[in-house]
PDB file of C-alpha atoms in Angstrom:
ATOM      1  CA  MET A   1      -0.006   0.086  -0.065  1.00 89.00           C
ATOM      2  CA  LEU A   2       1.139   3.509  -0.677  1.00 94.00           C
ATOM      3  CA  ALA A   3      -0.430   6.719   0.851  1.00 95.00           C
ATOM      4  CA  ILE A   4      -0.123  10.181  -0.645  1.00 95.00           C
ATOM      5  CA  ALA A   5      -1.165  13.366   1.210  1.00 94.00           C
ATOM      6  CA  ALA A   6      -3.327  16.003  -0.502  1.00 93.00           C
ATOM      7  CA  PHE A   7      -2.460  19.027   1.662  1.00 91.00           C
ATOM      8  CA  THR A   8      -4.566  21.634  -0.082  1.00 90.00           C
ATOM      9  CA  ARG A   9      -7.622  19.356  -0.937  1.00 93.00           C
ATOM     10  CA  LYS A  10      -7.662  17.707   2.783  1.00 94.00           C
ATOM     11  CA  ARG A  11      -7.928  14.189   1.586  1.00 95.00           C
ATOM     12  CA  CYS A  12      -5.757  11.113   1.228  1.00 95.00           C
ATOM     13  CA  LEU A  13      -5.223   9.050  -1.971  1.00 95.00           C
ATOM     14  CA  VAL A  14      -4.294   5.254  -1.070  1.00 94.00           C
ATOM     15  CA  LEU A  15      -2.967   2.994  -3.595  1.00 93.00           C
ATOM     16  CA  ARG A  16      -2.343  -0.945  -4.029  1.00 91.00           C
ATOM     17  CA  VAL A  17       0.847  -1.225  -5.672  1.00 92.00           C
ATOM     18  CA  ASP A  18       2.739  -4.375  -6.425  1.00 92.00           C
ATOM     19  CA  VAL A  19       6.744  -4.513  -7.172  1.00 92.00           C
ATOM     20  CA  GLU A  20       7.913  -7.447  -8.828  1.00 90.00           C
ATOM     21  CA  THR A  21      11.933  -7.777  -9.184  1.00 84.00           C
ATOM     22  CA  GLY A  22      13.437  -9.491 -12.126  1.00 80.00           C
ATOM     23  CA  SER A  23      16.724  -9.755 -14.188  1.00 77.00           C
ATOM     24  CA  GLY A  24      15.847  -6.344 -15.690  1.00 77.00           C
ATOM     25  CA  GLY A  25      15.391  -4.600 -12.312  1.00 82.00           C
ATOM     26  CA  PRO A  26      11.850  -4.063 -10.373  1.00 90.00           C
ATOM     27  CA  SER A  27       8.639  -3.237 -12.019  1.00 91.00           C
ATOM     28  CA  VAL A  28       5.831  -1.449 -10.564  1.00 93.00           C
ATOM     29  CA  THR A  29       2.109  -2.139 -10.904  1.00 92.00           C
ATOM     30  CA  ILE A  30      -0.718   0.113  -9.634  1.00 92.00           C
ATOM     31  CA  HIS A  31      -3.648  -2.331  -9.140  1.00 89.00           C
ATOM     32  CA  ASP A  32      -6.323  -0.018  -7.471  1.00 90.00           C
ATOM     33  CA  PHE A  33      -6.882   3.094  -5.526  1.00 92.00           C
ATOM     34  CA  MET A  34      -9.359   4.805  -3.183  1.00 93.00           C
ATOM     35  CA  GLU A  35      -9.745   8.407  -1.977  1.00 94.00           C
ATOM     36  CA  LEU A  36     -10.196   9.099   1.697  1.00 95.00           C
ATOM     37  CA  ARG A  37     -12.164  12.053   3.044  1.00 95.00           C
ATOM     38  CA  SER A  38     -13.010  12.816   6.800  1.00 96.00           C
ATOM     39  CA  ASP A  39     -13.626  15.563   9.085  1.00 95.00           C
ATOM     40  CA  SER A  40     -10.401  14.480  10.644  1.00 96.00           C
ATOM     41  CA  ILE A  41      -8.419  14.883   7.664  1.00 96.00           C
ATOM     42  CA  GLY A  42      -7.344  18.711   7.489  1.00 95.00           C
ATOM     43  CA  GLN A  43      -4.160  19.981   5.964  1.00 95.00           C
ATOM     44  CA  VAL A  44      -2.486  16.504   5.838  1.00 95.00           C
ATOM     45  CA  HIS A  45       1.224  16.909   5.627  1.00 95.00           C
ATOM     46  CA  GLY A  46       2.496  13.429   6.942  1.00 95.00           C
ATOM     47  CA  LEU A  47       1.567   9.919   7.201  1.00 96.00           C
ATOM     48  CA  ASP A  48       2.643   6.342   8.190  1.00 97.00           C
ATOM     49  CA  PHE A  49       1.066   3.068   8.401  1.00 97.00           C
ATOM     50  CA  ILE A  50       0.698   1.560  11.685  1.00 96.00           C
ATOM     51  CA  ASP A  51      -0.009  -1.884  10.064  1.00 94.00           C
ATOM     52  CA  ASP A  52      -1.654  -2.894   6.586  1.00 90.00           C
ATOM     53  CA  ARG A  53      -4.830  -1.880   7.812  1.00 92.00           C
ATOM     54  CA  THR A  54      -4.278   1.137  10.049  1.00 96.00           C
ATOM     55  CA  LEU A  55      -3.077   4.569   8.941  1.00 97.00           C
ATOM     56  CA  VAL A  56      -2.121   7.542  10.955  1.00 97.00           C
ATOM     57  CA  ILE A  57      -2.072  11.080   9.646  1.00 97.00           C
ATOM     58  CA  ALA A  58      -0.402  14.529  10.793  1.00 97.00           C
ATOM     59  CA  ASN A  59      -2.577  17.451   9.966  1.00 96.00           C
ATOM     60  CA  ARG A  60      -0.762  20.613  10.192  1.00 93.00           C
ATOM     61  CA  ASP A  61      -3.631  22.521  10.910  1.00 91.00           C
ATOM     62  CA  GLY A  62      -4.831  20.333  13.698  1.00 87.00           C
ATOM     63  CA  GLN A  63      -4.279  16.856  15.477  1.00 94.00           C
ATOM     64  CA  LEU A  64      -3.166  13.554  14.570  1.00 97.00           C
ATOM     65  CA  ALA A  65      -5.768  11.132  13.579  1.00 97.00           C
ATOM     66  CA  ILE A  66      -5.696   7.298  13.264  1.00 98.00           C
ATOM     67  CA  PHE A  67      -7.757   5.477  10.549  1.00 97.00           C
ATOM     68  CA  ALA A  68      -8.844   1.858   9.859  1.00 95.00           C
ATOM     69  CA  LEU A  69      -8.624   1.460   6.239  1.00 92.00           C
ATOM     70  CA  PRO A  70     -11.705  -0.056   4.028  1.00 87.00           C
ATOM     71  CA  LEU A  71      -9.467  -1.987   2.000  1.00 73.00           C
ATOM     72  CA  GLU A  72     -12.251  -4.696   0.679  1.00 73.00           C
ATOM     73  CA  SER A  73     -13.581  -2.145  -1.432  1.00 71.00           C
ATOM     74  CA  MET A  74     -10.941   0.339  -3.159  1.00 77.00           C
ATOM     75  CA  ALA A  75     -12.140   0.106  -6.512  1.00 75.00           C
ATOM     76  CA  GLY A  76     -11.393   3.587  -7.486  1.00 79.00           C
ATOM     77  CA  GLN A  77     -13.880   4.879  -4.766  1.00 86.00           C
ATOM     78  CA  CYS A  78     -14.185   7.693  -2.491  1.00 90.00           C
ATOM     79  CA  HIS A  79     -14.736   6.806   1.151  1.00 91.00           C
ATOM     80  CA  GLU A  80     -16.084   9.122   3.982  1.00 94.00           C
ATOM     81  CA  ILE A  81     -14.197   7.604   7.166  1.00 94.00           C
ATOM     82  CA  THR A  82     -14.296   8.385  10.760  1.00 96.00           C
ATOM     83  CA  ALA A  83     -11.252   8.289  12.945  1.00 96.00           C
ATOM     84  CA  LEU A  84     -10.614   5.655  15.350  1.00 96.00           C
ATOM     85  CA  ARG A  85      -8.876   8.124  17.600  1.00 96.00           C
ATOM     86  CA  ARG A  86      -7.775  11.789  17.472  1.00 96.00           C
ATOM     87  CA  ILE A  87      -4.732  12.570  19.337  1.00 95.00           C
ATOM     88  CA  SER A  88      -3.844  16.392  20.240  1.00 94.00           C
ATOM     89  CA  GLY A  89      -1.113  15.613  22.963  1.00 89.00           C
ATOM     90  CA  LYS A  90      -1.364  16.689  26.839  1.00 83.00           C
ATOM     91  CA  PRO A  91      -1.441  19.826  28.447  1.00 81.00           C
ATOM     92  CA  PHE A  92       2.499  19.943  28.890  1.00 81.00           C
ATOM     93  CA  CYS A  93       2.938  18.307  25.475  1.00 91.00           C
ATOM     94  CA  LYS A  94       0.496  19.713  23.171  1.00 91.00           C
ATOM     95  CA  LEU A  95       0.728  19.130  19.475  1.00 94.00           C
ATOM     96  CA  ASN A  96       1.253  22.236  17.396  1.00 93.00           C
ATOM     97  CA  SER A  97       1.544  22.408  13.556  1.00 93.00           C
ATOM     98  CA  PRO A  98       1.977  18.578  13.436  1.00 95.00           C
ATOM     99  CA  GLY A  99       3.782  17.738   9.987  1.00 92.00           C
ATOM    100  CA  SER A 100       5.704  14.895   9.541  1.00 96.00           C
ATOM    101  CA  ILE A 101       5.359  11.537  11.398  1.00 97.00           C
ATOM    102  CA  VAL A 102       6.704   8.048  11.860  1.00 97.00           C
ATOM    103  CA  VAL A 103       5.628   4.926  13.770  1.00 97.00           C
ATOM    104  CA  ARG A 104       7.918   3.290  16.114  1.00 95.00           C
ATOM    105  CA  LYS A 105       6.612  -0.219  17.109  1.00 92.00           C
ATOM    106  CA  GLU A 106       7.146  -0.759  20.993  1.00 90.00           C
ATOM    107  CA  SER A 107       6.469  -3.500  23.446  1.00 86.00           C
ATOM    108  CA  ARG A 108       2.983  -4.547  24.663  1.00 86.00           C
ATOM    109  CA  GLY A 109       0.928  -3.671  21.864  1.00 83.00           C
ATOM    110  CA  ARG A 110       2.371  -0.016  22.287  1.00 94.00           C
ATOM    111  CA  ILE A 111       2.904   2.363  19.120  1.00 96.00           C
ATOM    112  CA  GLY A 112       5.423   5.014  19.516  1.00 96.00           C
ATOM    113  CA  LEU A 113       4.363   8.269  17.306  1.00 97.00           C
ATOM    114  CA  LEU A 114       7.088  10.507  16.496  1.00 98.00           C
ATOM    115  CA  VAL A 115       5.949  13.733  15.333  1.00 98.00           C
ATOM    116  CA  CYS A 116       7.549  16.826  13.874  1.00 97.00           C
ATOM    117  CA  ASN A 117       5.971  20.048  15.279  1.00 96.00           C
ATOM    118  CA  ASN A 118       6.873  22.454  12.371  1.00 94.00           C
ATOM    119  CA  TYR A 119       6.402  25.698  13.902  1.00 92.00           C
ATOM    120  CA  THR A 120       7.433  24.962  17.488  1.00 95.00           C
ATOM    121  CA  HIS A 121      10.656  23.413  16.134  1.00 97.00           C
ATOM    122  CA  ARG A 122      10.400  20.203  18.049  1.00 97.00           C
ATOM    123  CA  VAL A 123       9.799  16.245  17.669  1.00 97.00           C
ATOM    124  CA  THR A 124       7.352  15.152  20.270  1.00 97.00           C
ATOM    125  CA  ARG A 125       6.664  11.177  21.177  1.00 96.00           C
ATOM    126  CA  HIS A 126       3.353  10.128  21.801  1.00 96.00           C
ATOM    127  CA  VAL A 127       2.864   6.391  22.969  1.00 96.00           C
ATOM    128  CA  ALA A 128      -0.516   4.864  21.786  1.00 95.00           C
ATOM    129  CA  VAL A 129      -2.038   1.601  22.901  1.00 95.00           C
ATOM    130  CA  ARG A 130      -3.548  -0.513  20.405  1.00 93.00           C
ATOM    131  CA  TRP A 131      -6.144  -2.477  22.814  1.00 92.00           C
ATOM    132  CA  LEU A 132      -7.107   0.752  24.549  1.00 94.00           C
ATOM    133  CA  GLY A 133      -8.072   1.876  20.894  1.00 94.00           C
ATOM    134  CA  TYR A 134      -5.139   3.919  20.547  1.00 95.00           C
ATOM    135  CA  ARG A 135      -5.396   5.887  23.563  1.00 95.00           C
ATOM    136  CA  THR A 136      -2.260   7.633  24.609  1.00 94.00           C
ATOM    137  CA  THR A 137      -0.511   6.753  27.724  1.00 91.00           C
ATOM    138  CA  GLY A 138       2.449   8.900  27.421  1.00 90.00           C
ATOM    139  CA  ASN A 139       3.356  12.265  25.660  1.00 94.00           C
ATOM    140  CA  ARG A 140       6.426  14.278  25.808  1.00 95.00           C
ATOM    141  CA  PRO A 141       8.937  16.292  23.923  1.00 96.00           C
ATOM    142  CA  LEU A 142      11.628  14.210  22.298  1.00 97.00           C
ATOM    143  CA  LEU A 143      14.061  16.254  20.372  1.00 98.00           C
ATOM    144  CA  ARG A 144      14.725  20.159  19.849  1.00 97.00           C
ATOM    145  CA  ASN A 145      18.363  20.776  19.909  1.00 95.00           C
ATOM    146  CA  GLY A 146      19.198  22.311  16.404  1.00 93.00           C
ATOM    147  CA  LEU A 147      15.969  22.002  14.638  1.00 97.00           C
ATOM    148  CA  ASP A 148      14.252  24.822  12.808  1.00 97.00           C
ATOM    149  CA  ILE A 149      11.163  23.732  11.167  1.00 96.00           C
ATOM    150  CA  PRO A 150      11.594  20.170  11.126  1.00 96.00           C
ATOM    151  CA  ASP A 151       9.929  19.048   7.995  1.00 93.00           C
ATOM    152  CA  GLY A 152      10.770  15.370   7.440  1.00 96.00           C
ATOM    153  CA  ILE A 153      11.626  12.318   9.924  1.00 98.00           C
ATOM    154  CA  ALA A 154      12.650   8.726   9.254  1.00 98.00           C
ATOM    155  CA  LEU A 155      13.604   5.832  11.525  1.00 97.00           C
ATOM    156  CA  SER A 156      16.290   3.475  10.569  1.00 97.00           C
ATOM    157  CA  HIS A 157      15.082  -0.210  10.396  1.00 95.00           C
ATOM    158  CA  ASP A 158      16.925  -1.314  13.142  1.00 94.00           C
ATOM    159  CA  GLY A 159      15.612   1.578  15.497  1.00 94.00           C
ATOM    160  CA  HIS A 160      19.076   2.991  16.270  1.00 95.00           C
ATOM    161  CA  TRP A 161      18.865   6.297  14.281  1.00 97.00           C
ATOM    162  CA  ILE A 162      16.353   9.127  14.068  1.00 98.00           C
ATOM    163  CA  ALA A 163      16.966  11.596  11.228  1.00 98.00           C
ATOM    164  CA  VAL A 164      14.912  14.989  10.931  1.00 98.00           C
ATOM    165  CA  SER A 165      15.284  17.428   7.989  1.00 98.00           C
ATOM    166  CA  SER A 166      15.515  21.083   9.370  1.00 97.00           C
ATOM    167  CA  HIS A 167      14.080  23.432   7.042  1.00 96.00           C
ATOM    168  CA  GLY A 168      15.565  26.475   8.490  1.00 96.00           C
ATOM    169  CA  THR A 169      19.121  25.141   9.224  1.00 97.00           C
ATOM    170  CA  ARG A 170      19.102  23.445   5.762  1.00 97.00           C
ATOM    171  CA  ASP A 171      20.327  20.338   6.912  1.00 98.00           C
ATOM    172  CA  VAL A 172      19.456  16.740   8.368  1.00 98.00           C
ATOM    173  CA  LYS A 173      20.034  16.095  12.013  1.00 98.00           C
ATOM    174  CA  LEU A 174      20.634  12.509  13.050  1.00 98.00           C
ATOM    175  CA  TYR A 175      20.133  11.465  16.564  1.00 97.00           C
ATOM    176  CA  ARG A 176      21.410   8.051  18.210  1.00 97.00           C
ATOM    177  CA  THR A 177      18.253   6.768  20.043  1.00 96.00           C
ATOM    178  CA  SER A 178      18.831   5.740  23.790  1.00 94.00           C
ATOM    179  CA  PRO A 179      16.841   5.917  27.059  1.00 91.00           C
ATOM    180  CA  SER A 180      18.451   9.438  27.746  1.00 95.00           C
ATOM    181  CA  LEU A 181      17.593  10.832  24.294  1.00 97.00           C
ATOM    182  CA  GLY A 182      15.934  14.234  25.147  1.00 96.00           C
ATOM    183  CA  PRO A 183      15.067  17.927  23.789  1.00 97.00           C
ATOM    184  CA  ASP A 184      18.657  18.721  24.882  1.00 97.00           C
ATOM    185  CA  SER A 185      20.475  15.873  23.243  1.00 97.00           C
ATOM    186  CA  GLU A 186      23.017  17.167  20.667  1.00 96.00           C
ATOM    187  CA  PRO A 187      22.593  15.396  17.316  1.00 97.00           C
ATOM    188  CA  THR A 188      25.360  13.089  16.553  1.00 97.00           C
ATOM    189  CA  GLY A 189      25.290  13.511  12.764  1.00 97.00           C
ATOM    190  CA  ILE A 190      24.628  16.539  10.432  1.00 98.00           C
ATOM    191  CA  LEU A 191      23.976  15.977   6.748  1.00 98.00           C
ATOM    192  CA  GLN A 192      24.608  19.010   4.606  1.00 97.00           C
ATOM    193  CA  ASP A 193      24.529  20.478   1.205  1.00 96.00           C
ATOM    194  CA  ALA A 194      20.847  20.099   0.324  1.00 95.00           C
ATOM    195  CA  ASN A 195      18.864  23.419  -0.249  1.00 95.00           C
ATOM    196  CA  TYR A 196      15.689  22.500   1.526  1.00 97.00           C
ATOM    197  CA  PRO A 197      15.494  18.834   2.744  1.00 97.00           C
ATOM    198  CA  HIS A 198      12.271  17.598   3.121  1.00 97.00           C
ATOM    199  CA  GLY A 199      11.193  13.705   2.993  1.00 96.00           C
ATOM    200  CA  LEU A 200      13.635  11.209   3.825  1.00 97.00           C
ATOM    201  CA  ARG A 201      14.235   7.568   4.404  1.00 98.00           C
ATOM    202  CA  PHE A 202      16.854   4.979   5.290  1.00 98.00           C
ATOM    203  CA  SER A 203      17.680   1.990   2.976  1.00 97.00           C
ATOM    204  CA  GLY A 204      16.424  -1.192   4.642  1.00 95.00           C
ATOM    205  CA  ASP A 205      20.261  -2.073   5.366  1.00 94.00           C
ATOM    206  CA  GLY A 206      20.734   1.382   7.210  1.00 95.00           C
ATOM    207  CA  ARG A 207      23.863   2.072   4.840  1.00 96.00           C
ATOM    208  CA  HIS A 208      22.026   4.983   2.952  1.00 97.00           C
ATOM    209  CA  LEU A 209      19.913   8.056   3.583  1.00 98.00           C
ATOM    210  CA  LEU A 210      17.740   9.303   0.901  1.00 98.00           C
ATOM    211  CA  VAL A 211      16.793  12.996   1.104  1.00 98.00           C
ATOM    212  CA  ALA A 212      14.255  14.904  -1.046  1.00 98.00           C
ATOM    213  CA  ASP A 213      15.225  18.528  -1.593  1.00 98.00           C
ATOM    214  CA  ALA A 214      12.348  20.824  -1.963  1.00 97.00           C
ATOM    215  CA  GLY A 215      14.720  23.486  -3.285  1.00 96.00           C
ATOM    216  CA  SER A 216      16.363  21.690  -6.158  1.00 97.00           C
ATOM    217  CA  PRO A 217      15.093  18.830  -8.553  1.00 97.00           C
ATOM    218  CA  MET A 218      17.387  16.212  -6.745  1.00 97.00           C
ATOM    219  CA  VAL A 219      17.253  13.454  -4.405  1.00 98.00           C
ATOM    220  CA  HIS A 220      20.472  13.380  -2.312  1.00 98.00           C
ATOM    221  CA  VAL A 221      22.001  10.200  -1.116  1.00 98.00           C
ATOM    222  CA  TYR A 222      24.195  10.140   1.790  1.00 98.00           C
ATOM    223  CA  ASP A 223      26.433   6.847   2.760  1.00 97.00           C
ATOM    224  CA  ARG A 224      26.805   5.795   6.599  1.00 95.00           C
ATOM    225  CA  GLU A 225      30.293   4.631   5.611  1.00 90.00           C
ATOM    226  CA  SER A 226      31.824   3.701   9.309  1.00 89.00           C
ATOM    227  CA  GLY A 227      28.798   5.283  11.086  1.00 92.00           C
ATOM    228  CA  TRP A 228      26.674   8.600  11.164  1.00 96.00           C
ATOM    229  CA  ALA A 229      28.644  10.698  13.449  1.00 97.00           C
ATOM    230  CA  GLY A 230      29.864  14.098  12.302  1.00 96.00           C
ATOM    231  CA  CYS A 231      29.029  16.374   9.211  1.00 97.00           C
ATOM    232  CA  ARG A 232      28.938  14.909   5.898  1.00 96.00           C
ATOM    233  CA  ALA A 233      27.845  16.005   2.067  1.00 97.00           C
ATOM    234  CA  PRO A 234      26.019  13.780  -0.177  1.00 97.00           C
ATOM    235  CA  SER A 235      27.819  11.166  -1.806  1.00 96.00           C
ATOM    236  CA  ARG A 236      25.721  11.497  -5.059  1.00 96.00           C
ATOM    237  CA  SER A 237      22.723  13.589  -6.172  1.00 96.00           C
ATOM    238  CA  ILE A 238      20.254  12.535  -8.652  1.00 96.00           C
ATOM    239  CA  ALA A 239      17.673  14.640 -10.724  1.00 96.00           C
ATOM    240  CA  VAL A 240      14.033  13.346 -10.042  1.00 96.00           C
ATOM    241  CA  LEU A 241      12.428  16.053 -11.867  1.00 96.00           C
ATOM    242  CA  ASP A 242      13.245  17.375 -15.480  1.00 95.00           C
ATOM    243  CA  GLU A 243      14.120  21.214 -15.502  1.00 95.00           C
ATOM    244  CA  LYS A 244      10.787  22.314 -16.998  1.00 95.00           C
ATOM    245  CA  THR A 245       8.688  20.596 -14.061  1.00 95.00           C
ATOM    246  CA  PHE A 246      11.070  21.924 -11.394  1.00 95.00           C
ATOM    247  CA  LEU A 247      10.818  25.615 -12.682  1.00 95.00           C
ATOM    248  CA  ARG A 248       6.888  25.268 -13.172  1.00 94.00           C
ATOM    249  CA  GLY A 249       6.775  24.587  -9.552  1.00 93.00           C
ATOM    250  CA  SER A 250       9.441  26.939  -8.280  1.00 92.00           C
ATOM    251  CA  ALA A 251       7.882  30.008  -7.139  1.00 91.00           C
ATOM    252  CA  SER A 252      10.463  30.571  -4.539  1.00 93.00           C
ATOM    253  CA  PRO A 253      13.829  29.218  -3.737  1.00 93.00           C
ATOM    254  CA  GLU A 254      12.217  26.625  -1.081  1.00 95.00           C
ATOM    255  CA  GLU A 255       9.752  24.974  -3.708  1.00 94.00           C
ATOM    256  CA  GLY A 256       9.716  23.070  -6.899  1.00 95.00           C
ATOM    257  CA  GLY A 257      11.585  20.148  -5.928  1.00 96.00           C
ATOM    258  CA  PRO A 258      10.388  16.834  -4.459  1.00 97.00           C
ATOM    259  CA  LYS A 259       9.009  16.564  -1.253  1.00 96.00           C
ATOM    260  CA  GLY A 260       7.499  13.126  -0.250  1.00 96.00           C
ATOM    261  CA  LEU A 261       9.806  10.094  -0.454  1.00 97.00           C
ATOM    262  CA  ASP A 262       9.346   6.614   0.624  1.00 97.00           C
ATOM    263  CA  ILE A 263      11.251   3.125  -0.208  1.00 97.00           C
ATOM    264  CA  ASP A 264       9.199   0.202  -0.466  1.00 94.00           C
ATOM    265  CA  ARG A 265       9.434  -2.907   1.813  1.00 91.00           C
ATOM    266  CA  SER A 266      11.532  -4.855  -0.884  1.00 91.00           C
ATOM    267  CA  ASN A 267      14.008  -2.223  -0.605  1.00 93.00           C
ATOM    268  CA  SER A 268      14.048  -2.091  -4.383  1.00 94.00           C
ATOM    269  CA  VAL A 269      11.846   0.825  -5.393  1.00 96.00           C
ATOM    270  CA  VAL A 270      11.827   4.626  -4.386  1.00 97.00           C
ATOM    271  CA  ALA A 271       8.593   6.639  -4.653  1.00 97.00           C
ATOM    272  CA  VAL A 272       8.882  10.242  -5.052  1.00 97.00           C
ATOM    273  CA  THR A 273       6.000  12.922  -4.896  1.00 96.00           C
ATOM    274  CA  CYS A 274       5.592  16.839  -5.241  1.00 94.00           C
ATOM    275  CA  GLU A 275       2.890  19.105  -6.352  1.00 91.00           C
ATOM    276  CA  GLU A 276       3.946  19.110  -9.999  1.00 92.00           C
ATOM    277  CA  GLN A 277       4.703  15.429 -10.272  1.00 92.00           C
ATOM    278  CA  ALA A 278       2.209  13.602  -8.234  1.00 90.00           C
ATOM    279  CA  LEU A 279       4.040  10.338  -8.302  1.00 95.00           C
ATOM    280  CA  ALA A 280       7.262   8.887 -10.044  1.00 95.00           C
ATOM    281  CA  PHE A 281       9.004   5.404  -9.206  1.00 96.00           C
ATOM    282  CA  PHE A 282      12.803   5.159  -9.645  1.00 95.00           C
ATOM    283  CA  ALA A 283      14.901   1.934  -8.917  1.00 94.00           C
ATOM    284  CA  LEU A 284      16.921   2.309  -5.611  1.00 95.00           C
ATOM    285  CA  ALA A 285      19.825   0.855  -7.072  1.00 93.00           C
ATOM    286  CA  SER A 286      19.901   3.271  -9.766  1.00 92.00           C
ATOM    287  CA  LEU A 287      20.039   6.131  -6.995  1.00 94.00           C
ATOM    288  CA  ILE A 288      22.515   4.592  -4.636  1.00 91.00           C
ATOM    289  CA  GLU A 289      24.731   3.074  -7.551  1.00 83.00           C
ATOM    290  CA  PRO A 290      25.217   5.356 -10.221  1.00 63.00           C
ATOM    291  CA  GLN A 291      26.546   2.612 -12.723  1.00 59.00           C
ATOM    292  CA  ILE A 292      22.892   1.168 -12.850  1.00 56.00           C
ATOM    293  CA  ALA A 293      20.408   3.035 -15.265  1.00 51.00           C
ATOM    294  CA  ALA A 294      17.473   4.494 -13.683  1.00 54.00           C
ATOM    295  CA  PHE A 295      13.857   3.797 -14.575  1.00 54.00           C
ATOM    296  CA  GLY A 296      11.184   6.410 -13.854  1.00 53.00           C
ATOM    297  CA  THR A 297       7.166   5.891 -13.892  1.00 52.00           C
ATOM    298  CA  THR A 298       4.706   8.534 -13.376  1.00 44.00           C
TER     299      THR A 298
END
């Protein structure tokens, strides 16, 4: 499943996508889709799947909302759905302009929701309990040091690293997860030389971090090498938009480039979205290994 946020239209598009790998590289087929509308979907900016049937979205103009998906009847239909739970945080950890979100599986049926609060310049952590209907039992500030408009967030597959794109400082901060991690923790690593980093994802093996650059037509690839500590530039940058498409959306230096970015479960295909190019697919190998030819499908 692939979900795409429609920020200004206040709805989500969910696609049923199959990825097949072969000798010529991966191929992508979109089998079906549905459009989701709800009173609990506002200016949806970020989203993530809790599982194959449950989606959490972050509304920049409001709260988090968790939905059960009506997957049995996609068929290109529009569905009005009701949230299982709305989450606003608690008095000392209220959500404010929630943008991007990532789900972290925790013990005893708990789900950690790591949320970028764009205009209060921090990441908060909200622990939801499945068997309590996703009621939150813990809400606290998690990250703040070094962040200026956190726009995107990603968690490494081993859970050891949190990456946050910082729009105002024009870089990506990397924090090592630990019980002592908190708002005053210094970032362990800083990824530089992206104009305005936005969406980002770790590769499945954790060796690479891909960063969509909203201020250029590029996706930047950073290599872990011996670790993520210190400052580093991208090892390579690949244009995922042609110049005409980029310039059409470039009303300011901060716009026009790719924003949403994800990697499929097989770790073979990258999906990229932006306003001027709603969806394109690229072979992951073509981005991290420059000698391999790219493919793109819109």
